[in-house]
Amino acid sequence: MSKFFAGSDSESSSSDEELYSSSGEEDKDVSSSEEESSEEDDSEDESSDEESDEETGGAKKGTPGYYMRNQFLKGGSSAGADSDEESEDEGKRIVKSAKDKLVDEIDASIKAIENAKRINDWVAISGEFDKVNRLAERAGKQYSTTPPQYINMLMELDEFAQEAVKNEKQAKKKMNASNSRALNTIKQRIKKTSKGFETKIAAYKSDPELYQRELKGETTPQPEATASFKKTTVASTTSTTVAAADDNDGFSTVGKAGKVLQYTPENIFKTLISIVESRGKKNTDRAEQIKTLEELNKVATTPYQKISVLLMLIPIRFDLTSAGSVVPTQNWKAAEQDIRALFTVLEENASTYRVSESASEPEDIEEGPTAGPDGVKEIPGSVTSLIERLDDEFTRALQNIDPHTTEYVDRLRDEADLYTLIIRGQLYLESSLKQGQQPHTSEALSRLLVRRLDHIYYKPTSVIINSERDAWDKIRSADVTSKQLITPRISGDVAVTDKSYTIQLIDRICSVLYQQQSTIFRSKAMLSHIYHYALNDYYFKARDLFLMSHLQSSIHTADPTIQVLYNRALVQVGLCAFRIGLIVECQQSLQEICSSSRLKELLGQGVTKFGQVSAPDKQRLLPFHMHINLELLECVYLTASLLIEIPLMASLGNSIDAKKKIVSKPFRRMLDYHDRQVFSGPAENTRDHIMQAGKALLNGDWTSSRDLLTSIKIWSLLSNAEEIKTMLGVKVQEEGLRTYIFNYGSCYQSLSISILSSLFELSERKVSAIVSKMIATEEIAAALDQKSNSIVFRKGVELSNLQVLAQALADKSVQLAERNERLAAGGHQLSEQGNTSGPNKPSGQSGQGDRYNNDRSSNQRGQNRQGNSGRRENQQPRPIRA
Amino acid sequence: MSESTSEVQPQREPLTPEGLAIAVKYDLTEKLMPHLDRHLIFPLLESLSSKELYDEHTLLQLKYDLLKDASMVDYTISLWKELHDGSENVPEELIQQKDDVLKQLETYEKSTSRVLEVFEDPEARANLKQDKVANLQFLESKYQITGDMINDLYKYGQLQYNCGKYHAASDLLYHVRILTTDSNLITSATWGKFAADILTLQWEAVAEELQKLRDIVDQRSFADPLTQLHHRTWIIHWSLFPFFNIENGKESLCDLFFSSAYINTIQASCPWILRYLTAAVVAMNKGPSGGHHGNIIFQKRLKDLIRVVGQEKYEYQDPLTEFIRALYIDYDFEEAQAKLSEAEIILNNDFFLADSAEAFLESARHLISELYCRIHQRIDVNQLSTRLNLSTEQGEKWIANLIQGTKMDAKIDESEGLVIMNHPVANVYQQVIEKTKGLTFRSNQVLSQAVNKHDALVS
């Protein structure tokens, strides 16, 4: 859209509306509108550079919707930004830091207030005023600055309100009730807020330019201004106790001198109590509290004091950021260090103090808890929760960083520290287990184990081993020797590619989690276990575990994150099957999930393109480094489909049910699309390669098909790419032979096996085995002639259409009869309820409660099984979105 | 039994070293042992020593270790002597053990004499009824037989069994089962009697016990599926003894092992049993003489077997299952034949299968040739004969028999040395008629069933 067009359009429409609405106003109150217009002039003079925006903003004054206006304003301001008047804003927009955004928001609100002033809409002003106050407070807290616009606005609004009150008294007609009420509240609120900024307002009044310059010149907050500002805010909160007030005095000294005199070990607990009391209340300044606590931590002498302070400090660090937004990196790191410090204290004093979730609050906080029977004093608190929170925040941070930047990689490096902490936490909890207590009875420990599992289950062996090494290097050996350990300490001589170590590690973690009561732990452990087996090419183990788990039957009621994990495990099992050359199994595992249009959503790697996306949905997404490569997945699925579908297409030829017998719909669709293209150039992307390979194979040209398939670049993502290419080559040869016989068999009377063998570069034995199989399963009407070593095709077996139909009809009637029989055999419902719909469930052949029976019978169904599990996939998107 | 214990002794061995290696490699004794009773393992070891697959001394040691904890002290002592080259310095503890056992026998004999007397008494027996609780009360009131005495009876039976007096043990346990109401005791007694009967070769009784055990294991709602799995595994292993020794045993074996609960157990916990299942299925094929019905059953079992073997390929392979796989999954005749000759060695060296070896090989040849004929149009007699491990002459005879027996549409062309198969093309109309043949009848049956049910419900 052109600048001109945008500008003129909004301007003209605004003037129209202004006319319309102002005339409406005039009807009501002529005098006040006159006053207003004069006001307007004043304000326009003062803030001439905002003029254009004001006008566009003013356009919407007639519309009641707050939201609408806001939207419009944003649009308006961005249109205005195009004009060179707001060069300052423009510069900021390019940077787009969070701080600038905040300032922009403040600007927008101020403008809204200006606009509302003109029409004396005090209700709107009051709404915007609240908003701008909140924003300014945030700015003050996070960046320790107060935008000059805000101060300016405060002053103006103050004047305007006073005038309005005067006018109100003089006016003949009264304002409507809600408006006047809003005016009154605003008056009071302005008074209250401006108190907080008295110094600034004074500074601003005396020399606004200087003030602005100062603010821009210094990125760091002015110590004096902030200190006094904070002091007053704290003072104004009614909740603070006398102790807190004392601290404030102290705090101003801190701000200036940077040294603490007032904090002594004696009054630590007093301060702590005051902070506890202020927690969760409005208007508490958390940054302030953190500083206080940091100081306290420095002066704390006894371990109990240290532990108490740290236990208080860490959660407040997280609380500093409001829910839903990301904790800044430095805050996260500070919290991480605090937790580490906490562990150091705890490990040093393991024999005297213990942090436990089950401990009761001590009666006298200064005395501390009394020692238990084993001489250990228990302090209420949870190291698990702290680590969990840290982990959550880490994940959230990763979710919000663009994965293709170096920032993401930098952030990801912090995982090592986090992982170390998790292991440390695990060791701590293990050592605090009572003698003879089984690890699975401690829920906190299990929670940590789940976290640990979450960090490693999707990683290849070498990565896990390296991170294990790093983590264990940071842990002092003295802490480890204490008791029997769930997980082994990695020894230096473990090779980087030693699968047995990681498998054993995950086995051990899972075996503890399997004993947990909660199904969430168990399913999570199970699925991670399966995933890891599959990742390491233990296909049968993974598959058997999958079947034994019976998760298929309950997964659709499970938590969305677990469903995502389930899908991930299923996909990984499919990929694993492909890697070891089980094409059919691979195709079946991936079938449902890959033909879904919601692949990204199912794997937790993206959200739906259309429709609303809620915040929790976004939170559930996996960070980028955990993603399964979708292109590789598609490539594997299509290749597997190709190897199954192409011979099938050839065997069906032009027969009637050629359309019905489709194994992989997506593959067929793409092949059709590829066919329809007028011109097809050389293969460029993965899909092109596969489709052209498919066409080549269908035409009997297996060498070019193989070359196309093996030249796909994405195979290099697999660790044993060369082996896989060789495997694919062999499969293409075999399937090529089958396709060839299907396609061209009817043209031959006999076909020499030796020729086939040279044509497809397969051994004669292999060729005759493949042909024998085709004959035996009646895929082709032919026989082998041993004497001449050739295939002899039988003639006269092609059926006419009528004959085919007759056979189909016969088959259907047999099916019908069988279905009826089954119904009659188990048809209890039929007689009892007269309910004849649907075939009855097959009566349970296996003994009641016989888990293993069911396992294996589902295994027997073999092929269907994964189809079934896949079918449930289809129902999954709904719970995921819910 | 570890691999290292095997020491080849070629001078006395009819098997080639390779054959021996195969026999040792696929020897299942080690896998079977954990699921068998001490006393049941003994015959396996005996047969092993007669096969001379392993070192004599090792086997002796093994036998000794096996029976050391049993109460067959005399035999243990003789084993010990043999083990130590006829040394007479029998260790003290063995002699001590012997005394203990004798003492125990004496005590139990005394404590249970009362009960046994009652059983001797025809009058008392006549008074025993179906109701066990009533029986107990009756016995207690009239003969002062208490529950403890019955428990003693059980222990006495166990001791007898441990001493190798299986007949006596079997009788005692039978009495225990009649009297007691404790279901655990009944189960244990049944297991004991089952083993005792196996060891005394009373196959009819064994079959009876097997049925009882199956009822107990399958019907009792086991609290713990794992225990049930273990019990089933035991049944599967123990029942190998009767099934390969009685007439129609293989038939029952197939019935039992193919029932869903047991095939699941085999797949889940003991895939090596597939060897016996394969052997039973294949050996049972009577070919054309089995009649039409027999053939259908055979085909069905074969299909099941092929499926299971294919599924468990990754967990268990031996020449027998490989034979099935090569023939029916890969259609590789050469490999099938190679596997068959390996299978022959295994069959001859397997405790259970030795008797069925002939039948298996015969039937396997039959299967190969049948499939071969089905796929081929013209077959060289010579090649077929070698494929079947037969001479040309024998081969021709075999084929002639086959053609006659199966009424296959084939002719031998003597001058060319060929068998010419004529594969009739099934007429489409014939096919449709075949398919729809029984439909009316079946539908009528269903209808009458439904009507009956309705009537029964109404009345």
Short mmCIF file of N, CA and C in Angstrom, two decimals, chain B residues 108 111-113 115-116 119 147-159 171-177 179:
data_model
loop_
_atom_site.label_atom_id
_atom_site.label_comp_id
_atom_site.label_asym_id
_atom_site.label_seq_id
_atom_site.Cartn_x
_atom_site.Cartn_y
_atom_site.Cartn_z
N TYR B 108 7.94 -89.37 58.87
CA TYR B 108 6.74 -89.15 58.06
C TYR B 108 5.95 -90.44 57.94
N SER B 111 3.91 -90.59 61.02
CA SER B 111 2.84 -89.59 61.16
C SER B 111 1.74 -89.79 60.13
N THR B 112 2.06 -90.40 59.02
CA THR B 112 1.03 -90.54 58.01
C THR B 112 0.41 -91.92 57.98
N SER B 113 0.94 -92.81 58.82
CA SER B 113 0.45 -94.19 58.77
C SER B 113 -1.05 -94.25 59.04
N VAL B 115 -3.37 -92.03 58.37
CA VAL B 115 -4.15 -91.65 57.20
C VAL B 115 -4.18 -92.79 56.19
N LEU B 116 -3.02 -93.35 55.98
CA LEU B 116 -2.94 -94.39 54.97
C LEU B 116 -3.75 -95.61 55.37
N PHE B 119 -7.18 -95.12 54.42
CA PHE B 119 -7.42 -95.34 53.00
C PHE B 119 -7.46 -96.83 52.65
N GLY B 147 -5.80 -81.73 59.83
CA GLY B 147 -5.19 -81.07 58.67
C GLY B 147 -3.68 -81.23 58.65
N ASP B 148 -3.10 -81.18 59.83
CA ASP B 148 -1.64 -81.32 59.90
C ASP B 148 -1.18 -82.66 59.33
N MET B 149 -1.99 -83.67 59.60
CA MET B 149 -1.61 -84.99 59.11
C MET B 149 -1.61 -85.01 57.58
N ILE B 150 -2.57 -84.28 57.02
CA ILE B 150 -2.61 -84.25 55.55
C ILE B 150 -1.40 -83.50 55.00
N ASN B 151 -1.06 -82.43 55.71
CA ASN B 151 0.15 -81.71 55.30
C ASN B 151 1.37 -82.62 55.37
N ASP B 152 1.40 -83.40 56.44
CA ASP B 152 2.51 -84.35 56.56
C ASP B 152 2.52 -85.33 55.40
N LEU B 153 1.32 -85.72 55.04
CA LEU B 153 1.18 -86.66 53.93
C LEU B 153 1.80 -86.07 52.67
N TYR B 154 1.52 -84.78 52.50
CA TYR B 154 2.06 -84.11 51.32
C TYR B 154 3.59 -84.09 51.36
N LYS B 155 4.08 -83.76 52.57
CA LYS B 155 5.54 -83.68 52.70
C LYS B 155 6.17 -85.04 52.49
N TYR B 156 5.48 -86.04 52.96
CA TYR B 156 5.97 -87.40 52.81
C TYR B 156 6.05 -87.73 51.30
N GLY B 157 5.01 -87.35 50.61
CA GLY B 157 4.99 -87.59 49.17
C GLY B 157 6.15 -86.88 48.48
N GLN B 158 6.36 -85.66 48.93
CA GLN B 158 7.45 -84.88 48.33
C GLN B 158 8.79 -85.56 48.57
N LEU B 159 8.94 -86.05 49.79
CA LEU B 159 10.20 -86.70 50.14
C LEU B 159 10.39 -87.97 49.30
N ASP B 171 1.20 -92.03 44.43
CA ASP B 171 0.05 -92.48 45.23
C ASP B 171 -0.25 -91.52 46.38
N LEU B 172 0.81 -91.16 47.08
CA LEU B 172 0.63 -90.28 48.24
C LEU B 172 0.00 -88.96 47.84
N LEU B 173 0.53 -88.41 46.77
CA LEU B 173 0.04 -87.10 46.34
C LEU B 173 -1.41 -87.21 45.88
N TYR B 174 -1.73 -88.35 45.33
CA TYR B 174 -3.12 -88.57 44.93
C TYR B 174 -4.03 -88.47 46.14
N HIS B 175 -3.63 -89.11 47.22
CA HIS B 175 -4.43 -89.05 48.44
C HIS B 175 -4.53 -87.63 48.96
N VAL B 176 -3.42 -86.96 48.92
CA VAL B 176 -3.42 -85.59 49.43
C VAL B 176 -4.45 -84.76 48.68
N ARG B 177 -4.46 -84.95 47.40
CA ARG B 177 -5.35 -84.14 46.59
C ARG B 177 -6.80 -84.42 46.89
N LEU B 179 -7.97 -85.28 49.75
CA LEU B 179 -8.38 -84.85 51.08
C LEU B 179 -8.37 -83.34 51.28
#
